[in-house]
């Protein structure tokens, strides 16, 4: 470590050097004295010949240094000193940067957690998911969330595949834990036996599930996640005595998964993992419930795995054809193809928010840009204040690059501090973002962490900001002509136009970018408002949705329909309940139920809902033609149905629908049935506010062929939903302690579905206002600066008879020019930018004139107010005072 | 930045002469200047402004080493000595210089004829 030694012995070296040179000089003098010169003459001559001793010493020393690094440290010390001296500027700059970088980093952290980060398992990049190409199965059979294949298909793949060193299947479900009215939800992860082994997940306690745990239902062993073990089992040691009632069966907890493991779904952890089991009645072939994944063999590629999956598709689908379907359905099914897709990042429904998040990242980036522009303006102002300092240093021989380096060190210091604080801030901001995605029904459990990607992002952003606010002012500052700078000292009557033009350009940019953001914000706010006030064609407020489950009551199947009616009657007897009805599918909350139908010679699909007679009245849906359902429509009476207007338009082309018949395609449990249309209802939204209304059919609950031991009751009441829920829950718990009851406020649930829109409206609104504020502050600063620079000119004008009003007009006119340019440019930019957001909007066009007009008006108003202040100050200039400076 | 050294000849010439001089005998700074001046018949005048930075460069590259000693005039001086690396470096430099000189001489001679 030679250089290290040099570093420490350097001061001795330097002393040696000066001693040595001193000796040299003396020797020289002696010599000269020996030739007959006087001591004084000799000293002078020797010194003359020797030259600048300090300089030589310094030159000799630099040999031992790393000039770039050492001068960097000197710059750093100098920058620290300068920044400490102007604390106000420094704090403004750092806070601005910290907020800007923090907001950007927080959004990026969320994107990173949702999309970029790999699963916390062994070699996640080797994981592949096997799916049907183009998601062709969507809408066929029963589809579960994240369910891509059926269990029989999974077995085919497991037995046939060669490309993977191991394969596994999994599904996630919301199931019930405990008994009767004490039951509560838990997140179940259902896995094939090899799941944990293929993923390379090791137990934290006990053991994890293994292939021998698979078998006939019911399952008796399960493992729990670490968070669940901590929160619900209190972190107790496992023992065979700890048993949980999972889905009405006693299971033993045999192990705990490691703390970081959350399953395969990013953003939704699991509580209990249970092995696949085989029910007595066999596996369903029409329920797409599992996701199948595999680990590529060493050296294997996704491409090769895909090819292999494609090759075994025909056989696999042929072998697993669901029974009881019509030929069209079966043909479609047989022609599905399988392919392998990368699965290193798991799956997540949060990825639907991608576009919003990228948009927010863009918005936050633009806000940061505006903030940086303000900083650049401040730096420019500082630069002109330091013109003399720079001029003196240039005159003394400093090179321009050396000065540039020093000024940039200052910006770098600001940016680095801002970035460090921004990263710290982003930790809590990102948690706040995650929290804002959670709703009462579905909590998002997402760990945002500061990994290398996040750090790289923050550093990149900081570097970029540094360039934006540091480089141009630095170039500007070091371009000073020493002579003119020192001569005038910045006291001309009007300052150079050229120097303002950059600041003007910056302000115009700010105004235009903030206009874009304001327009965007107004669009999102208006879109959200449209959704909130949108009439879906049915009653939303005052409705309570109740889920009643009676699978623990041990009733025979024949009693289910009757028991459901009894429960409904009990609910209706609760004081304050105006009306109540059962339904097989609650509207507007995302779930969908469809059957294939045939009307005459036409084939098609319709949504199907089986409801009790008072459903339409409860939900405030009028029957516009024919009759509603009545208690006389019983299990034994002719099959009848109501349809909506879209159904009539699509399948009956305007003919009188009453008395027409429709026939459903056969499905297991749902034999082909002919329904007579007895009534028509107007179009209402189906499962989502945004989608077009599909054809819909409503049939009597009493004729529902697929009755299960559960029902959904929609309750209309004039009391508050919580009170109704409490009363009904108490009543049912008293009479039927085995019945599970869950109540929710229908309107609140619908609004929870608008979480993305709410987030976009709030955040874009916040960023839009912030951008406008920053731009106005920038404008104010520049106008103030211009006023200060034009003091002399204004003084002269006033001395020559200009009135205060004239002076205000001059300044305001200048503002107006800047504003007009900014707004004009902003409108053009906004028109181009909002197109990318059009699919996120509801009930308005992206070029919504109201949003554009309101944004412009808002911006212009506050900008004029902001510029009026410096203008008034200018008009108060006392000509005598202003001119005395000359 | 200021140029750290004014080179009268060509890059490396001063170092080469210092090394050559030190090969004959260890010397201190003043004696080095005197020796080069004398040997070159006053044709070459080494400036102190160039000498000390050059000596520091040689020290840093460990081609020479320095020790405090007493000079002939009974003065406490820093005496420079050639190291093994210095000897080798000098040989290499001299031979490459000679090749260069030969080349230049040939070109000049051809130009004359």
mmCIF file of N, CA and C in Angstrom, chain A residues 549-598:
data_model
loop_
_atom_site.group_PDB
_atom_site.id
_atom_site.type_symbol
_atom_site.label_atom_id
_atom_site.label_comp_id
_atom_site.label_asym_id
_atom_site.label_seq_id
_atom_site.Cartn_x
_atom_site.Cartn_y
_atom_site.Cartn_z
ATOM 1 N N UNK A 549 -74.351 -18.255 5.271
ATOM 2 C CA UNK A 549 -73.866 -19.599 4.931
ATOM 3 C C UNK A 549 -74.375 -20.600 5.948
ATOM 4 N N UNK A 550 -74.966 -21.698 5.457
ATOM 5 C CA UNK A 550 -75.508 -22.665 6.423
ATOM 6 C C UNK A 550 -74.992 -24.075 6.180
ATOM 7 N N UNK A 551 -73.748 -24.159 5.720
ATOM 8 C CA UNK A 551 -73.207 -25.497 5.466
ATOM 9 C C UNK A 551 -72.879 -26.250 6.757
ATOM 10 N N UNK A 552 -72.851 -25.544 7.882
ATOM 11 C CA UNK A 552 -72.599 -26.257 9.135
ATOM 12 C C UNK A 552 -73.892 -26.672 9.832
ATOM 13 N N UNK A 553 -75.026 -26.360 9.194
ATOM 14 C CA UNK A 553 -76.300 -26.695 9.848
ATOM 15 C C UNK A 553 -76.704 -28.138 9.602
ATOM 16 N N UNK A 554 -75.957 -28.825 8.752
ATOM 17 C CA UNK A 554 -76.228 -30.234 8.449
ATOM 18 C C UNK A 554 -77.651 -30.472 7.970
ATOM 19 N N UNK A 555 -78.105 -29.599 7.077
ATOM 20 C CA UNK A 555 -79.437 -29.792 6.507
ATOM 21 C C UNK A 555 -79.320 -30.657 5.262
ATOM 22 N N UNK A 556 -80.345 -31.482 5.006
ATOM 23 C CA UNK A 556 -80.325 -32.242 3.734
ATOM 24 C C UNK A 556 -80.512 -31.272 2.569
ATOM 25 N N UNK A 557 -79.950 -31.650 1.436
ATOM 26 C CA UNK A 557 -79.978 -30.803 0.243
ATOM 27 C C UNK A 557 -81.388 -30.297 -0.093
ATOM 28 N N UNK A 558 -82.414 -31.155 0.105
ATOM 29 C CA UNK A 558 -83.778 -30.767 -0.262
ATOM 30 C C UNK A 558 -84.283 -29.599 0.588
ATOM 31 N N UNK A 559 -83.675 -29.419 1.755
ATOM 32 C CA UNK A 559 -84.176 -28.372 2.659
ATOM 33 C C UNK A 559 -83.549 -26.997 2.370
ATOM 34 N N UNK A 560 -82.507 -26.984 1.565
ATOM 35 C CA UNK A 560 -81.751 -25.747 1.384
ATOM 36 C C UNK A 560 -82.612 -24.590 0.910
ATOM 37 N N UNK A 561 -83.443 -24.861 -0.113
ATOM 38 C CA UNK A 561 -84.259 -23.786 -0.684
ATOM 39 C C UNK A 561 -85.236 -23.248 0.360
ATOM 40 N N UNK A 562 -85.839 -24.146 1.096
ATOM 41 C CA UNK A 562 -86.791 -23.716 2.132
ATOM 42 C C UNK A 562 -86.088 -22.929 3.230
ATOM 43 N N UNK A 563 -84.937 -23.433 3.631
ATOM 44 C CA UNK A 563 -84.213 -22.774 4.715
ATOM 45 C C UNK A 563 -83.807 -21.356 4.290
ATOM 46 N N UNK A 564 -83.420 -21.234 3.044
ATOM 47 C CA UNK A 564 -83.062 -19.912 2.518
ATOM 48 C C UNK A 564 -84.242 -18.962 2.644
ATOM 49 N N UNK A 565 -85.452 -19.460 2.311
ATOM 50 C CA UNK A 565 -86.660 -18.612 2.430
ATOM 51 C C UNK A 565 -86.909 -18.252 3.884
ATOM 52 N N UNK A 566 -86.685 -19.208 4.800
ATOM 53 C CA UNK A 566 -86.883 -18.927 6.227
ATOM 54 C C UNK A 566 -85.931 -17.816 6.683
ATOM 55 N N UNK A 567 -84.674 -17.948 6.260
ATOM 56 C CA UNK A 567 -83.692 -16.925 6.650
ATOM 57 C C UNK A 567 -84.106 -15.554 6.116
ATOM 58 N N UNK A 568 -84.597 -15.543 4.864
ATOM 59 C CA UNK A 568 -85.024 -14.283 4.258
ATOM 60 C C UNK A 568 -86.160 -13.675 5.070
ATOM 61 N N UNK A 569 -87.128 -14.505 5.470
ATOM 62 C CA UNK A 569 -88.251 -14.001 6.257
ATOM 63 C C UNK A 569 -87.771 -13.420 7.573
ATOM 64 N N UNK A 570 -86.789 -14.082 8.172
ATOM 65 C CA UNK A 570 -86.263 -13.561 9.434
ATOM 66 C C UNK A 570 -85.609 -12.196 9.225
ATOM 67 N N UNK A 571 -84.840 -12.087 8.157
ATOM 68 C CA UNK A 571 -84.195 -10.806 7.874
ATOM 69 C C UNK A 571 -85.259 -9.731 7.683
ATOM 70 N N UNK A 572 -86.322 -10.088 6.970
ATOM 71 C CA UNK A 572 -87.384 -9.099 6.694
ATOM 72 C C UNK A 572 -88.096 -8.663 7.959
ATOM 73 N N UNK A 573 -88.069 -9.511 8.978
ATOM 74 C CA UNK A 573 -88.772 -9.165 10.214
ATOM 75 C C UNK A 573 -87.966 -8.229 11.109
ATOM 76 N N UNK A 574 -86.724 -7.982 10.746
ATOM 77 C CA UNK A 574 -85.905 -7.093 11.558
ATOM 78 C C UNK A 574 -86.471 -5.676 11.465
ATOM 79 N N UNK A 575 -86.655 -4.987 12.600
ATOM 80 C CA UNK A 575 -87.207 -3.629 12.549
ATOM 81 C C UNK A 575 -86.323 -2.705 11.705
ATOM 82 N N UNK A 576 -86.962 -1.904 10.893
ATOM 83 C CA UNK A 576 -86.201 -0.963 10.069
ATOM 84 C C UNK A 576 -85.953 -1.499 8.675
ATOM 85 N N UNK A 577 -86.130 -2.790 8.459
ATOM 86 C CA UNK A 577 -85.930 -3.359 7.124
ATOM 87 C C UNK A 577 -87.187 -3.104 6.305
ATOM 88 N N UNK A 578 -87.037 -2.402 5.177
ATOM 89 C CA UNK A 578 -88.190 -2.088 4.338
ATOM 90 C C UNK A 578 -88.483 -3.236 3.396
ATOM 91 N N UNK A 579 -87.435 -3.843 2.890
ATOM 92 C CA UNK A 579 -87.620 -4.918 1.934
ATOM 93 C C UNK A 579 -86.330 -5.722 1.876
ATOM 94 N N UNK A 580 -86.404 -6.963 1.423
ATOM 95 C CA UNK A 580 -85.203 -7.780 1.291
ATOM 96 C C UNK A 580 -85.468 -8.869 0.273
ATOM 97 N N UNK A 581 -84.411 -9.283 -0.413
ATOM 98 C CA UNK A 581 -84.580 -10.322 -1.434
ATOM 99 C C UNK A 581 -83.278 -11.094 -1.570
ATOM 100 N N UNK A 582 -83.380 -12.353 -1.954
ATOM 101 C CA UNK A 582 -82.157 -13.129 -2.173
ATOM 102 C C UNK A 582 -81.734 -13.002 -3.627
ATOM 103 N N UNK A 583 -80.464 -13.209 -3.857
ATOM 104 C CA UNK A 583 -79.950 -13.235 -5.227
ATOM 105 C C UNK A 583 -78.789 -14.209 -5.289
ATOM 106 N N UNK A 584 -78.543 -14.749 -6.463
ATOM 107 C CA UNK A 584 -77.407 -15.663 -6.596
ATOM 108 C C UNK A 584 -76.126 -14.891 -6.920
ATOM 109 N N UNK A 585 -76.276 -13.607 -7.247
ATOM 110 C CA UNK A 585 -75.095 -12.828 -7.632
ATOM 111 C C UNK A 585 -75.334 -11.369 -7.296
ATOM 112 N N UNK A 586 -74.556 -10.830 -6.345
ATOM 113 C CA UNK A 586 -74.737 -9.427 -5.997
ATOM 114 C C UNK A 586 -74.218 -8.570 -7.135
ATOM 115 N N UNK A 587 -74.983 -7.544 -7.559
ATOM 116 C CA UNK A 587 -74.554 -6.725 -8.703
ATOM 117 C C UNK A 587 -73.409 -5.776 -8.345
ATOM 118 N N UNK A 588 -72.741 -5.272 -9.356
ATOM 119 C CA UNK A 588 -71.759 -4.169 -9.269
ATOM 120 C C UNK A 588 -70.496 -4.482 -8.476
ATOM 121 N N UNK A 589 -70.346 -5.701 -7.988
ATOM 122 C CA UNK A 589 -69.177 -5.983 -7.147
ATOM 123 C C UNK A 589 -68.178 -6.906 -7.842
ATOM 124 N N UNK A 590 -68.299 -7.018 -9.149
ATOM 125 C CA UNK A 590 -67.233 -7.701 -9.884
ATOM 126 C C UNK A 590 -67.531 -9.128 -10.291
ATOM 127 N N UNK A 591 -68.386 -9.834 -9.560
ATOM 128 C CA UNK A 591 -68.576 -11.242 -9.923
ATOM 129 C C UNK A 591 -69.588 -11.352 -11.061
ATOM 130 N N UNK A 592 -69.484 -12.422 -11.816
ATOM 131 C CA UNK A 592 -70.237 -12.557 -13.050
ATOM 132 C C UNK A 592 -70.730 -14.001 -13.187
ATOM 133 N N UNK A 593 -71.888 -14.151 -13.767
ATOM 134 C CA UNK A 593 -72.498 -15.484 -13.906
ATOM 135 C C UNK A 593 -73.178 -15.547 -15.258
ATOM 136 N N UNK A 594 -72.723 -16.441 -16.107
ATOM 137 C CA UNK A 594 -73.190 -16.409 -17.487
ATOM 138 C C UNK A 594 -73.595 -17.805 -17.962
ATOM 139 N N UNK A 595 -74.596 -17.845 -18.806
ATOM 140 C CA UNK A 595 -74.946 -19.115 -19.465
ATOM 141 C C UNK A 595 -75.101 -18.883 -20.957
ATOM 142 N N UNK A 596 -74.799 -19.924 -21.706
ATOM 143 C CA UNK A 596 -75.049 -19.862 -23.133
ATOM 144 C C UNK A 596 -76.553 -20.027 -23.370
ATOM 145 N N UNK A 597 -77.100 -19.291 -24.339
ATOM 146 C CA UNK A 597 -78.544 -19.401 -24.593
ATOM 147 C C UNK A 597 -78.824 -19.525 -26.088
ATOM 148 N N UNK A 598 -80.071 -19.949 -26.371
ATOM 149 C CA UNK A 598 -80.526 -20.017 -27.751
ATOM 150 C C UNK A 598 -81.937 -19.448 -27.783
#
